Structures are given as structure tokens and as C-alpha cells.
Amino acid sequence: MGKLSNEFINQMSWRGVSFENRWGIKPKLSVGLLVGWQVFAQRLDNYTQELDNGNAAIHGNQFRTINTFPMQGTMHYTFTETSNALPWIGLGLGIAHSNQVVEVGFFEDKRTITSFAITPQAGIDFPLNRISSISLSTRYNYFLHSNQPFDYSFLVFSVGIKNRY
């Protein structure tokens, strides 16, 4: 989304995984930790890339990748606990480590960036039994880079299994 898709990679990716653990602090309120890995990649054939503020250029087939690793503390609020569908909202705050790579033949430009990350979330859980449920959710990841020409933002759609202990 945003400048990530306009200026670097404009293809959607199905590659990624996240792990989250939550602890209930009140009946409808929980806090937790989230770690993830999302991968974006795109190939651009016969592409010319300007370098050094337009003083040079490189031409060829480009392969662009971004690997992001968010690590966040989270807080979630579940609207009801006595239904066949349990809607919830949440917020994650923390850091994100990103590796951005452009390859053209033997030339490689790699940037490693660590930034502040904010992630609003929403989802719905469908209980299977007393301890397990199927969870459908979406997260809007926004990474604020202070030393990068653009901030990253992207949506994550997740299907998962939750267990209560």
C-alpha cells in the first residue's frame, strides 16, 4: 500500500507467518506479544533504475524483495464472550526490522532498516470447543522509517487457530 506499492513493489504477496500469545487481564481485555515475517517480491524485466540522484543508471532485469520482521506488544478487546462468533479489535506497538534488496545481475543494493511499528487489528473468532477456535483477522501494518525515502504500509489477512489455556 502507499509508497511501498508505488515506488518499490506493487505485487501482493501470500508469503508470511505470525505467532502471537495473549494473556487475559480482564474478562474481555488481553495483552500479548506478536512476532511475524512477511515477504514481498517482484521481478521487473528490462528496467532502468536511476542511481546517485540521476547521475548514473543501471539497466537490466531487476529482482526486488522486502522481508519484514515485526515484534510488537499487543492489546485486544473482545466485544462478547458468549456467542458463536467473538469479534475483537486490537493494537500492536513495537519495532519492525526490514531487509530491502534490489538485484540486477551481479549488482545488489541492500538496505537494513529498523523502525517503529504500529498495527491496528480486527478479527472474529469462531469457537470449535471450550479451548479452541478458528480466527479470521486483518492487520494494517505501518512502519515509520526515519532514514528511508518512504514508510512501509501493508495489510495482512490471517486465518489461524487459537487455543485457550
PDB file of C-alpha atoms in Angstrom:
ATOM      1  CA  MET A   1       0.000   0.000   0.000  1.00  0.00           C
ATOM      2  CA  GLY A   2       1.041   3.622  -0.305  1.00  0.00           C
ATOM      3  CA  LYS A   3       4.573   4.417  -1.400  1.00  0.00           C
ATOM      4  CA  LEU A   4       5.671   0.795  -0.882  1.00  0.00           C
ATOM      5  CA  SER A   5       3.494  -0.225  -3.837  1.00  0.00           C
ATOM      6  CA  ASN A   6       4.027   2.987  -5.836  1.00  0.00           C
ATOM      7  CA  GLU A   7       7.809   3.122  -5.546  1.00  0.00           C
ATOM      8  CA  PHE A   8       9.180  -0.349  -4.854  1.00  0.00           C
ATOM      9  CA  ILE A   9       6.918  -3.436  -5.029  1.00  0.00           C
ATOM     10  CA  ASN A  10       3.362  -3.328  -6.341  1.00  0.00           C
ATOM     11  CA  GLN A  11       2.501  -7.032  -6.243  1.00  0.00           C
ATOM     12  CA  MET A  12       0.511  -8.712  -3.494  1.00  0.00           C
ATOM     13  CA  SER A  13       2.220 -11.473  -1.543  1.00  0.00           C
ATOM     14  CA  TRP A  14       0.780 -14.595   0.089  1.00  0.00           C
ATOM     15  CA  ARG A  15       4.021 -15.304   1.966  1.00  0.00           C
ATOM     16  CA  GLY A  16       4.160 -14.673   5.672  1.00  0.00           C
ATOM     17  CA  VAL A  17       3.655 -16.137   9.112  1.00  0.00           C
ATOM     18  CA  SER A  18       2.893 -14.680  12.537  1.00  0.00           C
ATOM     19  CA  PHE A  19       2.863 -16.040  16.070  1.00  0.00           C
ATOM     20  CA  GLU A  20       1.013 -14.316  18.873  1.00  0.00           C
ATOM     21  CA  ASN A  21       0.492 -15.099  22.529  1.00  0.00           C
ATOM     22  CA  ARG A  22      -2.114 -13.310  24.653  1.00  0.00           C
ATOM     23  CA  TRP A  23      -2.742 -13.161  28.379  1.00  0.00           C
ATOM     24  CA  GLY A  24      -6.157 -12.193  29.745  1.00  0.00           C
ATOM     25  CA  ILE A  25      -6.008  -9.334  32.237  1.00  0.00           C
ATOM     26  CA  LYS A  26      -9.786  -8.776  32.452  1.00  0.00           C
ATOM     27  CA  PRO A  27     -12.682 -10.836  31.071  1.00  0.00           C
ATOM     28  CA  LYS A  28     -12.713  -9.043  27.671  1.00  0.00           C
ATOM     29  CA  LEU A  29      -9.217  -7.489  27.678  1.00  0.00           C
ATOM     30  CA  SER A  30      -5.899  -9.160  26.881  1.00  0.00           C
ATOM     31  CA  VAL A  31      -2.268  -8.183  26.314  1.00  0.00           C
ATOM     32  CA  GLY A  32       0.246 -10.110  24.285  1.00  0.00           C
ATOM     33  CA  LEU A  33       3.306 -10.388  22.095  1.00  0.00           C
ATOM     34  CA  LEU A  34       3.386 -10.731  18.307  1.00  0.00           C
ATOM     35  CA  VAL A  35       6.294 -11.728  16.066  1.00  0.00           C
ATOM     36  CA  GLY A  36       5.987 -12.158  12.335  1.00  0.00           C
ATOM     37  CA  TRP A  37       7.672 -12.455   8.990  1.00  0.00           C
ATOM     38  CA  GLN A  38       6.218 -11.079   5.755  1.00  0.00           C
ATOM     39  CA  VAL A  39       7.899 -11.409   2.358  1.00  0.00           C
ATOM     40  CA  PHE A  40       7.281  -9.247  -0.707  1.00  0.00           C
ATOM     41  CA  ALA A  41       8.973  -9.854  -4.073  1.00  0.00           C
ATOM     42  CA  GLN A  42       8.705  -8.609  -7.632  1.00  0.00           C
ATOM     43  CA  ARG A  43      10.652  -9.077 -10.868  1.00  0.00           C
ATOM     44  CA  LEU A  44      10.912  -6.176 -13.341  1.00  0.00           C
ATOM     45  CA  ASP A  45      12.197  -7.108 -16.802  1.00  0.00           C
ATOM     46  CA  ASN A  46      14.310  -4.641 -18.856  1.00  0.00           C
ATOM     47  CA  TYR A  47      14.056  -1.932 -16.221  1.00  0.00           C
ATOM     48  CA  THR A  48      16.247   1.161 -15.932  1.00  0.00           C
ATOM     49  CA  GLN A  49      16.959   2.350 -12.387  1.00  0.00           C
ATOM     50  CA  GLU A  50      18.427   5.780 -11.760  1.00  0.00           C
ATOM     51  CA  LEU A  51      21.207   5.872  -9.164  1.00  0.00           C
ATOM     52  CA  ASP A  52      23.021   8.607  -7.302  1.00  0.00           C
ATOM     53  CA  ASN A  53      20.236  11.196  -7.748  1.00  0.00           C
ATOM     54  CA  GLY A  54      20.123  10.751 -11.524  1.00  0.00           C
ATOM     55  CA  ASN A  55      23.900  10.879 -12.094  1.00  0.00           C
ATOM     56  CA  ALA A  56      24.028   7.184 -13.039  1.00  0.00           C
ATOM     57  CA  ALA A  57      21.694   4.404 -14.132  1.00  0.00           C
ATOM     58  CA  ILE A  58      21.610   0.625 -14.277  1.00  0.00           C
ATOM     59  CA  HIS A  59      19.560  -1.346 -16.789  1.00  0.00           C
ATOM     60  CA  GLY A  60      18.515  -4.993 -16.736  1.00  0.00           C
ATOM     61  CA  ASN A  61      16.152  -7.453 -15.121  1.00  0.00           C
ATOM     62  CA  GLN A  62      15.546  -6.434 -11.506  1.00  0.00           C
ATOM     63  CA  PHE A  63      14.502  -8.646  -8.654  1.00  0.00           C
ATOM     64  CA  ARG A  64      13.210  -6.694  -5.640  1.00  0.00           C
ATOM     65  CA  THR A  65      12.485  -8.192  -2.222  1.00  0.00           C
ATOM     66  CA  ILE A  66      11.434  -6.949   1.181  1.00  0.00           C
ATOM     67  CA  ASN A  67      11.490  -9.156   4.271  1.00  0.00           C
ATOM     68  CA  THR A  68       9.868  -7.609   7.337  1.00  0.00           C
ATOM     69  CA  PHE A  69      10.037  -8.905  10.894  1.00  0.00           C
ATOM     70  CA  PRO A  70       7.615  -7.082  13.237  1.00  0.00           C
ATOM     71  CA  MET A  71       7.980  -7.563  17.017  1.00  0.00           C
ATOM     72  CA  GLN A  72       5.197  -5.926  18.999  1.00  0.00           C
ATOM     73  CA  GLY A  73       3.377  -5.749  22.257  1.00  0.00           C
ATOM     74  CA  THR A  74      -0.381  -6.041  21.673  1.00  0.00           C
ATOM     75  CA  MET A  75      -3.656  -5.260  23.418  1.00  0.00           C
ATOM     76  CA  HIS A  76      -7.037  -6.704  22.386  1.00  0.00           C
ATOM     77  CA  TYR A  77     -10.633  -6.130  23.363  1.00  0.00           C
ATOM     78  CA  THR A  78     -13.270  -8.823  22.704  1.00  0.00           C
ATOM     79  CA  PHE A  79     -16.800  -7.437  22.433  1.00  0.00           C
ATOM     80  CA  THR A  80     -18.594 -10.547  23.726  1.00  0.00           C
ATOM     81  CA  GLU A  81     -17.595 -13.899  25.186  1.00  0.00           C
ATOM     82  CA  THR A  82     -20.948 -15.689  24.990  1.00  0.00           C
ATOM     83  CA  SER A  83     -21.600 -16.125  21.289  1.00  0.00           C
ATOM     84  CA  ASN A  84     -20.818 -18.421  18.369  1.00  0.00           C
ATOM     85  CA  ALA A  85     -18.806 -15.547  16.866  1.00  0.00           C
ATOM     86  CA  LEU A  86     -16.453 -13.452  19.008  1.00  0.00           C
ATOM     87  CA  PRO A  87     -15.496 -10.151  17.327  1.00  0.00           C
ATOM     88  CA  TRP A  88     -12.440  -8.287  18.622  1.00  0.00           C
ATOM     89  CA  ILE A  89     -10.202  -5.285  17.927  1.00  0.00           C
ATOM     90  CA  GLY A  90      -6.585  -4.743  18.851  1.00  0.00           C
ATOM     91  CA  LEU A  91      -3.493  -2.621  18.569  1.00  0.00           C
ATOM     92  CA  GLY A  92       0.164  -3.583  18.279  1.00  0.00           C
ATOM     93  CA  LEU A  93       3.092  -1.284  19.052  1.00  0.00           C
ATOM     94  CA  GLY A  94       6.772  -2.110  18.724  1.00  0.00           C
ATOM     95  CA  ILE A  95       9.541  -2.313  16.174  1.00  0.00           C
ATOM     96  CA  ALA A  96       9.943  -3.825  12.722  1.00  0.00           C
ATOM     97  CA  HIS A  97      13.184  -4.948  11.158  1.00  0.00           C
ATOM     98  CA  SER A  98      13.174  -4.804   7.332  1.00  0.00           C
ATOM     99  CA  ASN A  99      15.614  -6.027   4.699  1.00  0.00           C
ATOM    100  CA  GLN A 100      15.143  -4.377   1.305  1.00  0.00           C
ATOM    101  CA  VAL A 101      17.119  -5.792  -1.643  1.00  0.00           C
ATOM    102  CA  VAL A 102      17.391  -4.831  -5.338  1.00  0.00           C
ATOM    103  CA  GLU A 103      19.349  -7.227  -7.556  1.00  0.00           C
ATOM    104  CA  VAL A 104      20.368  -6.537 -11.171  1.00  0.00           C
ATOM    105  CA  GLY A 105      22.775  -9.179 -12.467  1.00  0.00           C
ATOM    106  CA  PHE A 106      25.777  -9.143 -10.124  1.00  0.00           C
ATOM    107  CA  PHE A 107      24.818  -5.748  -8.657  1.00  0.00           C
ATOM    108  CA  GLU A 108      22.992  -5.792  -5.319  1.00  0.00           C
ATOM    109  CA  ASP A 109      21.725  -2.851  -3.279  1.00  0.00           C
ATOM    110  CA  LYS A 110      20.712  -3.922   0.232  1.00  0.00           C
ATOM    111  CA  ARG A 111      19.227  -1.769   2.981  1.00  0.00           C
ATOM    112  CA  THR A 112      18.566  -2.924   6.519  1.00  0.00           C
ATOM    113  CA  ILE A 113      16.100  -0.774   8.443  1.00  0.00           C
ATOM    114  CA  THR A 114      14.678  -0.916  11.951  1.00  0.00           C
ATOM    115  CA  SER A 115      11.655   1.261  12.577  1.00  0.00           C
ATOM    116  CA  PHE A 116       8.731   2.000  14.878  1.00  0.00           C
ATOM    117  CA  ALA A 117       5.692  -0.137  14.020  1.00  0.00           C
ATOM    118  CA  ILE A 118       2.011   0.473  14.733  1.00  0.00           C
ATOM    119  CA  THR A 119      -0.590  -2.136  13.832  1.00  0.00           C
ATOM    120  CA  PRO A 120      -4.354  -1.742  14.313  1.00  0.00           C
ATOM    121  CA  GLN A 121      -6.143  -5.101  14.090  1.00  0.00           C
ATOM    122  CA  ALA A 122      -9.653  -6.520  13.849  1.00  0.00           C
ATOM    123  CA  GLY A 123     -10.906 -10.062  13.785  1.00  0.00           C
ATOM    124  CA  ILE A 124     -13.533 -12.602  14.640  1.00  0.00           C
ATOM    125  CA  ASP A 125     -13.117 -15.937  16.409  1.00  0.00           C
ATOM    126  CA  PHE A 126     -15.368 -18.951  15.857  1.00  0.00           C
ATOM    127  CA  PRO A 127     -15.181 -21.337  18.842  1.00  0.00           C
ATOM    128  CA  LEU A 128     -14.799 -25.025  17.984  1.00  0.00           C
ATOM    129  CA  ASN A 129     -14.972 -26.209  21.602  1.00  0.00           C
ATOM    130  CA  ARG A 130     -14.155 -24.843  25.071  1.00  0.00           C
ATOM    131  CA  ILE A 131     -10.464 -24.265  24.348  1.00  0.00           C
ATOM    132  CA  SER A 132     -10.028 -23.949  20.553  1.00  0.00           C
ATOM    133  CA  SER A 133     -11.315 -21.549  17.934  1.00  0.00           C
ATOM    134  CA  ILE A 134     -10.741 -20.569  14.311  1.00  0.00           C
ATOM    135  CA  SER A 135      -9.671 -16.936  13.993  1.00  0.00           C
ATOM    136  CA  LEU A 136     -10.081 -14.682  10.935  1.00  0.00           C
ATOM    137  CA  SER A 137      -8.367 -11.314  11.165  1.00  0.00           C
ATOM    138  CA  THR A 138      -6.730  -8.443   9.366  1.00  0.00           C
ATOM    139  CA  ARG A 139      -3.882  -6.165  10.456  1.00  0.00           C
ATOM    140  CA  TYR A 140      -2.803  -2.854   8.982  1.00  0.00           C
ATOM    141  CA  ASN A 141       0.976  -2.652   9.402  1.00  0.00           C
ATOM    142  CA  TYR A 142       2.527   0.797   9.299  1.00  0.00           C
ATOM    143  CA  PHE A 143       6.306   1.049   9.724  1.00  0.00           C
ATOM    144  CA  LEU A 144       7.737   4.541  10.265  1.00  0.00           C
ATOM    145  CA  HIS A 145      11.255   4.688   8.803  1.00  0.00           C
ATOM    146  CA  SER A 146      13.318   7.707   9.764  1.00  0.00           C
ATOM    147  CA  ASN A 147      16.168   7.003   7.298  1.00  0.00           C
ATOM    148  CA  GLN A 148      14.148   5.772   4.311  1.00  0.00           C
ATOM    149  CA  PRO A 149      12.530   7.702   1.437  1.00  0.00           C
ATOM    150  CA  PHE A 150       9.162   6.079   2.199  1.00  0.00           C
ATOM    151  CA  ASP A 151       7.336   4.339   5.054  1.00  0.00           C
ATOM    152  CA  TYR A 152       6.021   0.789   4.610  1.00  0.00           C
ATOM    153  CA  SER A 153       2.353   0.029   4.993  1.00  0.00           C
ATOM    154  CA  PHE A 154       0.525  -3.158   4.103  1.00  0.00           C
ATOM    155  CA  LEU A 155      -2.449  -5.289   5.087  1.00  0.00           C
ATOM    156  CA  VAL A 156      -2.144  -8.796   6.490  1.00  0.00           C
ATOM    157  CA  PHE A 157      -5.088 -11.190   6.230  1.00  0.00           C
ATOM    158  CA  SER A 158      -4.820 -14.155   8.588  1.00  0.00           C
ATOM    159  CA  VAL A 159      -6.504 -17.449   9.248  1.00  0.00           C
ATOM    160  CA  GLY A 160      -5.385 -19.121  12.444  1.00  0.00           C
ATOM    161  CA  ILE A 161      -6.131 -21.467  15.299  1.00  0.00           C
ATOM    162  CA  LYS A 162      -6.382 -20.191  18.859  1.00  0.00           C
ATOM    163  CA  ASN A 163      -6.096 -22.276  21.986  1.00  0.00           C
ATOM    164  CA  ARG A 164      -7.023 -21.140  25.485  1.00  0.00           C
ATOM    165  CA  TYR A 165      -5.123 -22.459  28.482  1.00  0.00           C
TER     166      TYR A 165
END
